[in-house]
Short mmCIF file of C-alpha atoms in Angstrom, two decimals:
data_model
loop_
_atom_site.label_atom_id
_atom_site.label_comp_id
_atom_site.label_asym_id
_atom_site.label_seq_id
_atom_site.Cartn_x
_atom_site.Cartn_y
_atom_site.Cartn_z
CA MET F 1 0.00 0.00 0.00
CA ASN F 2 2.88 2.35 0.72
CA ASN F 3 6.38 2.31 -0.74
CA MET F 4 7.89 3.68 2.45
CA LYS F 5 9.31 0.83 4.53
CA LYS F 6 10.11 2.67 7.79
CA ILE F 7 8.64 5.46 9.87
CA LEU F 8 10.68 8.67 9.46
CA PRO F 9 10.71 11.82 11.63
CA GLY F 10 8.79 13.59 8.86
CA HIS F 11 5.81 11.32 9.40
CA GLY F 12 5.07 13.29 12.55
CA SER F 13 6.08 16.73 11.31
CA GLY F 14 2.75 18.01 10.05
CA GLY F 15 4.15 18.24 6.53
CA LYS F 16 3.74 16.27 3.33
CA LEU F 17 4.99 12.91 4.65
CA MET F 18 2.58 13.05 7.57
CA ASN F 19 -0.37 14.17 5.48
CA ASP F 20 0.32 11.55 2.83
CA MET F 21 0.45 8.85 5.54
CA ILE F 22 -2.79 10.01 7.15
CA SER F 23 -4.76 10.39 3.93
CA GLY F 24 -3.19 7.52 2.01
CA MET F 25 -2.90 4.91 4.75
CA ILE F 26 -4.47 5.71 8.12
CA LYS F 27 -7.66 7.23 6.78
CA GLU F 28 -7.86 4.71 3.96
CA ILE F 29 -7.73 1.78 6.40
CA LEU F 30 -9.64 3.13 9.39
CA GLY F 31 -12.41 4.69 7.34
CA LYS F 32 -12.60 7.46 4.77
CA ASP F 33 -16.17 8.26 5.77
CA SER F 34 -15.66 8.27 9.55
CA ILE F 35 -12.33 9.95 10.31
CA GLN F 36 -12.68 13.73 10.28
CA ILE F 37 -9.45 15.61 9.51
CA ASP F 38 -10.05 18.74 11.57
CA ASP F 39 -9.30 20.08 15.04
CA SER F 40 -12.19 18.04 16.44
CA ALA F 41 -14.68 15.48 15.19
CA VAL F 42 -18.28 16.68 15.13
CA LEU F 43 -20.55 13.91 16.41
CA ASP F 44 -24.28 13.32 16.60
CA VAL F 45 -24.94 12.12 20.16
CA ASN F 46 -28.66 12.02 20.89
CA SER F 47 -28.44 11.36 24.59
CA GLY F 48 -28.85 13.28 27.79
CA LYS F 49 -25.96 11.40 29.36
CA ILE F 50 -22.78 9.99 27.86
CA ALA F 51 -19.82 7.96 29.11
CA PHE F 52 -16.32 9.12 28.20
CA THR F 53 -13.11 7.18 28.75
CA THR F 54 -9.48 7.20 27.69
CA ASP F 55 -6.62 4.73 27.90
CA SER F 56 -3.08 4.29 26.60
CA TYR F 57 -1.58 1.04 25.34
CA THR F 58 2.05 0.02 25.46
CA VAL F 59 2.70 -3.70 25.19
CA THR F 60 5.69 -5.87 24.32
CA PRO F 61 5.47 -7.77 22.04
CA ILE F 62 3.04 -5.75 19.94
CA PHE F 63 1.80 -8.89 18.16
CA PHE F 64 0.70 -11.91 20.19
CA PRO F 65 -1.57 -14.96 19.87
CA GLY F 66 -5.12 -13.67 19.99
CA GLY F 67 -4.40 -10.12 18.96
CA ASP F 68 -2.06 -7.15 18.78
CA ILE F 69 -1.74 -3.68 20.24
CA GLY F 70 -4.34 -2.31 17.81
CA LYS F 71 -7.01 -4.85 18.73
CA LEU F 72 -6.13 -4.29 22.39
CA ALA F 73 -6.60 -0.53 22.12
CA VAL F 74 -10.01 -0.71 20.47
CA ASN F 75 -11.44 -3.48 22.65
CA GLY F 76 -10.03 -2.05 25.88
CA THR F 77 -11.77 1.27 25.34
CA VAL F 78 -15.00 -0.35 24.12
CA ASN F 79 -15.12 -2.53 27.23
CA ASP F 80 -14.49 0.39 29.59
CA LEU F 81 -17.62 2.04 28.19
CA ALA F 82 -19.71 -1.12 28.14
CA VAL F 83 -19.18 -2.03 31.80
CA MET F 84 -20.74 1.30 32.76
CA GLY F 85 -23.86 0.33 30.85
CA ALA F 86 -23.13 2.65 27.94
CA VAL F 87 -23.39 1.73 24.26
CA PRO F 88 -19.96 2.50 22.70
CA LYS F 89 -20.22 4.76 19.66
CA TYR F 90 -17.05 6.71 18.83
CA LEU F 91 -13.32 6.30 19.40
CA SER F 92 -10.30 8.50 18.87
CA CYS F 93 -6.91 7.08 17.95
CA SER F 94 -3.63 8.81 18.83
CA LEU F 95 -0.45 7.13 17.63
CA ILE F 96 3.08 7.63 18.92
CA LEU F 97 5.42 5.96 16.44
CA GLU F 98 9.13 5.36 16.83
CA GLU F 99 11.40 6.37 13.98
CA GLY F 100 12.35 3.21 12.09
CA PHE F 101 9.14 1.31 12.82
CA ASP F 102 8.26 -0.62 9.67
CA PHE F 103 5.20 0.20 7.62
CA ASP F 104 4.17 -3.44 7.18
CA SER F 105 3.67 -3.85 10.93
CA PHE F 106 1.99 -0.45 11.14
CA GLU F 107 -0.44 -1.42 8.40
CA LYS F 108 -1.29 -4.71 10.14
CA ILE F 109 -2.08 -2.82 13.34
CA LEU F 110 -4.32 -0.33 11.53
CA ILE F 111 -6.20 -3.16 9.80
CA SER F 112 -6.62 -4.88 13.16
CA MET F 113 -8.03 -1.67 14.66
CA LYS F 114 -10.45 -1.33 11.75
CA GLU F 115 -11.64 -4.94 12.07
CA SER F 116 -12.00 -4.62 15.83
CA ALA F 117 -14.01 -1.41 15.53
CA GLU F 118 -16.33 -3.02 13.01
CA ALA F 119 -16.79 -6.08 15.25
CA ALA F 120 -17.67 -3.83 18.19
CA GLY F 121 -19.94 -1.58 16.13
CA VAL F 122 -17.99 1.63 16.80
CA LYS F 123 -16.41 4.27 14.58
CA ILE F 124 -12.90 5.70 14.86
CA VAL F 125 -13.57 9.36 14.12
CA THR F 126 -10.47 11.40 14.98
CA GLY F 127 -6.86 11.06 16.05
CA ASP F 128 -3.31 12.31 16.08
CA THR F 129 0.11 11.04 15.00
CA LYS F 130 3.52 11.80 16.50
CA VAL F 131 6.96 10.36 15.75
CA VAL F 132 9.71 10.11 18.38
CA PRO F 133 13.41 9.56 17.58
CA ASN F 134 14.78 6.07 17.24
CA GLY F 135 15.51 4.63 20.69
CA LYS F 136 13.09 7.01 22.43
CA GLY F 137 10.01 4.81 22.13
CA ASP F 138 9.08 1.17 21.72
CA LYS F 139 7.85 0.88 18.12
CA ILE F 140 4.32 2.10 18.76
CA TYR F 141 2.15 3.46 21.56
CA ILE F 142 -1.59 3.97 21.11
CA ASN F 143 -4.04 6.14 23.02
CA THR F 144 -7.75 5.64 22.43
CA SER F 145 -10.58 7.66 23.93
CA GLY F 146 -14.19 6.63 23.62
CA ILE F 147 -17.71 7.99 23.88
CA GLY F 148 -20.74 5.87 24.68
CA VAL F 149 -24.39 6.78 25.11
CA PHE F 150 -26.81 5.55 27.73
CA GLU F 151 -30.01 3.93 26.52
CA LYS F 152 -30.82 3.09 30.14
CA GLU F 153 -29.26 3.92 33.50
CA VAL F 154 -25.62 3.70 34.61
CA GLN F 155 -24.88 0.18 35.83
CA ARG F 156 -23.92 1.12 39.37
CA ARG F 157 -26.14 0.24 42.34
CA ASN F 158 -25.69 -0.35 46.05
CA ILE F 159 -23.87 -3.62 46.66
CA GLN F 160 -25.37 -5.69 49.49
CA LYS F 161 -24.41 -8.75 51.50
CA GLY F 162 -25.51 -11.87 49.69
CA ASP F 163 -24.89 -10.48 46.20
CA LYS F 164 -23.08 -12.92 43.94
CA ILE F 165 -19.72 -12.46 42.22
CA ILE F 166 -19.63 -13.59 38.58
CA VAL F 167 -16.79 -13.77 36.05
CA SER F 168 -17.37 -14.30 32.33
CA GLY F 169 -14.60 -16.84 31.75
CA THR F 170 -11.10 -18.10 32.44
CA LEU F 171 -8.76 -15.68 34.19
CA GLY F 172 -5.20 -14.62 33.37
CA ASP F 173 -5.16 -15.55 29.68
CA HIS F 174 -3.86 -12.23 28.36
CA GLY F 175 -1.18 -11.56 30.95
CA ILE F 176 0.22 -15.07 30.87
CA THR F 177 0.25 -15.12 27.06
CA ILE F 178 2.31 -11.93 26.96
CA MET F 179 4.65 -13.10 29.71
CA SER F 180 5.18 -16.52 28.12
CA LEU F 181 6.13 -14.91 24.80
CA ARG F 182 8.72 -12.72 26.48
CA ASN F 183 10.24 -15.67 28.29
CA ASP F 184 9.84 -18.36 25.60
CA LEU F 185 7.50 -20.44 27.77
CA ARG F 186 5.08 -21.59 25.07
CA PHE F 187 4.02 -24.93 26.53
CA SER F 188 0.78 -25.09 24.55
CA SER F 189 -0.47 -23.77 21.23
CA ASP F 190 -3.85 -23.21 22.93
CA LEU F 191 -2.54 -20.34 25.06
CA LYS F 192 -3.67 -17.00 23.66
CA SER F 193 -4.91 -13.60 24.76
CA ASP F 194 -8.61 -13.25 25.56
CA CYS F 195 -8.71 -9.79 23.92
CA ALA F 196 -12.34 -9.28 22.82
CA PRO F 197 -15.18 -6.74 22.62
CA LEU F 198 -17.65 -7.39 25.44
CA ASN F 199 -20.24 -4.73 24.62
CA GLY F 200 -22.62 -7.03 22.76
CA MET F 201 -22.62 -9.63 25.51
CA ILE F 202 -23.01 -7.01 28.22
CA ARG F 203 -25.86 -5.29 26.38
CA THR F 204 -27.72 -8.60 26.15
CA VAL F 205 -27.38 -9.45 29.83
CA THR F 206 -28.30 -5.95 31.05
CA GLY F 207 -31.31 -6.01 28.74
CA LYS F 208 -32.58 -9.26 30.24
CA TYR F 209 -31.72 -8.39 33.84
CA PRO F 210 -31.99 -4.57 33.96
CA GLY F 211 -32.32 -4.24 37.73
CA SER F 212 -30.21 -7.10 39.01
CA ILE F 213 -26.67 -6.07 38.11
CA LYS F 214 -25.05 -3.92 40.80
CA PHE F 215 -21.56 -3.45 39.34
CA MET F 216 -19.44 -4.41 36.33
CA ARG F 217 -15.74 -4.00 35.61
CA ASP F 218 -13.39 -5.51 33.04
CA ALA F 219 -10.56 -7.13 34.98
CA THR F 220 -7.51 -5.74 33.18
CA ARG F 221 -4.32 -4.73 35.03
CA GLY F 222 -4.31 -6.19 38.53
CA GLY F 223 -6.84 -8.85 37.58
CA LEU F 224 -9.86 -10.06 39.52
CA ALA F 225 -8.35 -9.49 42.97
CA SER F 226 -7.68 -5.80 42.28
CA VAL F 227 -11.22 -5.22 40.98
CA LEU F 228 -12.72 -6.75 44.11
CA ASN F 229 -10.42 -4.72 46.35
CA GLU F 230 -11.65 -1.54 44.68
CA ILE F 231 -15.23 -2.57 45.42
CA THR F 232 -14.69 -3.43 49.09
CA ALA F 233 -12.24 -0.68 50.10
CA GLY F 234 -13.64 1.26 53.06
CA ARG F 235 -16.96 -0.60 52.98
CA ASP F 236 -18.75 -2.62 55.64
CA PHE F 237 -18.71 -5.79 53.51
CA SER F 238 -16.11 -8.18 52.14
CA ALA F 239 -15.81 -10.21 48.95
CA GLY F 240 -15.28 -13.92 49.35
CA ILE F 241 -14.40 -16.17 46.43
CA ILE F 242 -14.18 -19.96 46.32
CA GLU F 243 -11.03 -21.27 44.68
CA ASP F 244 -12.74 -24.36 43.28
CA SER F 245 -15.22 -22.13 41.43
CA VAL F 246 -12.75 -19.78 39.73
CA PRO F 247 -12.25 -20.70 36.04
CA VAL F 248 -8.57 -20.82 35.06
CA SER F 249 -7.22 -22.73 32.05
CA GLU F 250 -4.75 -25.55 32.60
CA GLU F 251 -2.12 -23.68 30.57
CA VAL F 252 -2.40 -20.60 32.79
CA LYS F 253 -2.40 -22.72 35.95
CA GLY F 254 0.74 -24.50 34.85
CA ILE F 255 2.75 -21.39 34.02
CA CYS F 256 1.57 -19.58 37.17
CA SER F 257 2.57 -22.58 39.29
CA LEU F 258 5.98 -22.75 37.60
CA LEU F 259 6.73 -19.07 38.13
CA GLY F 260 4.99 -18.49 41.45
CA LEU F 261 2.32 -16.17 40.00
CA ASP F 262 -1.27 -15.84 41.15
CA PRO F 263 -3.81 -15.85 38.26
CA LEU F 264 -6.20 -13.80 40.41
CA TYR F 265 -3.86 -10.83 39.92
CA VAL F 266 -3.06 -11.43 36.25
CA ALA F 267 -4.53 -9.13 33.58
CA ASN F 268 -7.41 -10.03 31.31
CA GLU F 269 -8.58 -8.22 28.18
CA GLY F 270 -11.88 -9.98 27.55
CA LYS F 271 -13.42 -10.78 30.91
CA VAL F 272 -16.04 -8.90 32.90
CA VAL F 273 -16.59 -9.13 36.66
CA ILE F 274 -20.23 -8.73 37.67
CA ILE F 275 -21.81 -8.24 41.08
CA ALA F 276 -25.46 -9.27 40.88
CA ALA F 277 -28.49 -9.88 43.04
CA PRO F 278 -28.51 -13.51 44.23
CA GLU F 279 -31.94 -14.38 42.87
CA ASP F 280 -30.86 -13.67 39.27
CA ALA F 281 -27.21 -14.76 39.35
CA ASP F 282 -27.81 -18.18 37.80
CA GLY F 283 -29.88 -16.64 35.01
CA ILE F 284 -27.18 -14.06 34.29
CA VAL F 285 -24.57 -16.80 33.99
CA GLU F 286 -26.78 -18.72 31.56
CA VAL F 287 -27.18 -15.62 29.37
CA LEU F 288 -23.42 -15.04 29.42
CA LYS F 289 -22.76 -18.64 28.41
CA GLN F 290 -24.82 -18.18 25.26
CA ASN F 291 -22.25 -15.66 23.99
CA GLU F 292 -18.94 -16.75 22.43
CA TYR F 293 -17.03 -14.64 24.97
CA GLY F 294 -18.87 -15.97 28.02
CA LYS F 295 -19.00 -19.74 27.54
CA LYS F 296 -17.03 -20.42 30.74
CA SER F 297 -18.85 -17.93 32.93
CA ALA F 298 -19.29 -18.87 36.58
CA ILE F 299 -20.46 -17.69 39.97
CA ILE F 300 -17.27 -17.65 42.01
CA GLY F 301 -18.30 -16.20 45.36
CA GLU F 302 -20.41 -13.64 47.14
CA ILE F 303 -20.46 -10.46 49.18
CA ASP F 304 -20.46 -11.06 52.94
CA SER F 305 -19.40 -9.46 56.24
CA LEU F 306 -16.61 -11.81 57.30
CA TYR F 307 -13.70 -9.38 56.71
CA PRO F 308 -15.20 -5.90 56.13
CA GLY F 309 -13.28 -3.89 53.54
CA LYS F 310 -11.24 -6.88 52.38
CA VAL F 311 -11.14 -9.64 49.78
CA TYR F 312 -10.44 -13.26 50.62
CA ILE F 313 -10.41 -16.68 49.00
CA GLU F 314 -11.54 -19.99 50.41
CA THR F 315 -8.83 -22.41 49.29
CA PHE F 316 -9.02 -25.98 48.03
CA ILE F 317 -8.23 -27.32 51.51
CA GLY F 318 -10.87 -25.21 53.24
CA GLY F 319 -8.67 -22.44 54.63
CA LYS F 320 -9.11 -18.72 54.01
CA ARG F 321 -6.48 -16.35 52.62
CA LEU F 322 -6.70 -12.59 52.26
CA LEU F 323 -6.12 -11.08 48.80
CA PRO F 324 -4.80 -7.54 49.35
CA LEU F 325 -3.94 -5.04 46.65
CA MET F 326 -0.47 -5.68 45.28
CA ILE F 327 2.06 -2.88 45.64
CA GLU F 328 3.46 -3.52 42.16
CA GLU F 329 2.32 -5.47 39.13
CA GLN F 330 3.36 -9.10 38.76
CA LEU F 331 3.79 -8.65 35.01
CA PRO F 332 4.86 -5.26 33.60
CA ARG F 333 3.62 -3.76 30.34
CA ILE F 334 0.94 -6.23 29.39
CA CYS F 335 -1.54 -3.71 27.96
#
């Protein structure tokens, strides 16, 4: 598509090279009819309330089984909107490219972003491109911001004792995939990132159980344990999970056991944590299981008063272990 093989400083200069790249490659791939080349995109948002989010993505390696940094950027922002109960509509895309980054890889990432946006039903409408000198970046960084509209209410309600804790599938897939690639620990060809758009699945379950869901969060950096700690911090209830009930793939279990990692703290990029009223929890799980991204959904615990403000796990042997917030990440730069 483009005869240039490497990113040059001029591709971020605002001059001809940059404009040719935007109009001839970025806009061509991401959407000639959606990207608006102006100081701002003008959008039609017919809603009294919107959700707005932003996130930056820096991952090594940039290509991995199950996705790449472009797919990660689109789905991560889509999911951040969806867990609030919003319908994702528009994304921005800001690119920081390192001088010398090859155009073939750049094109693959743009195509991946386009395909991911189409799968999620969103449009990439505006963006920015900068180039940093060779050695001052790591090939490519992406920032995406997103706007979603509310067809119903925000999915945040008072959490009560007895509410059930649900996850939409196996934990730790993304983080362990990235870590295994860096350390050449590919024990199984089945190990891959769970990077996926969750908005369709979430919209279905909130439509069928509009008043039963108290809280949703996609368990990215810090994993399940960090999400639950955010929920319980300073509250008069605790979150208890049952180890036997937590879905973790055998590949992830094996690598975590080998390296002394805890999958409850490992990042996911296609899993949602839901706190729901107990009377509808089983029904919610059944709805999730009907979606391709929720086939291994499970109720893994509940809200109680055993250790107010804390998170704990009931282990295989019947003991209880607290799960505090970690001071640092187990696995750096996984999203």
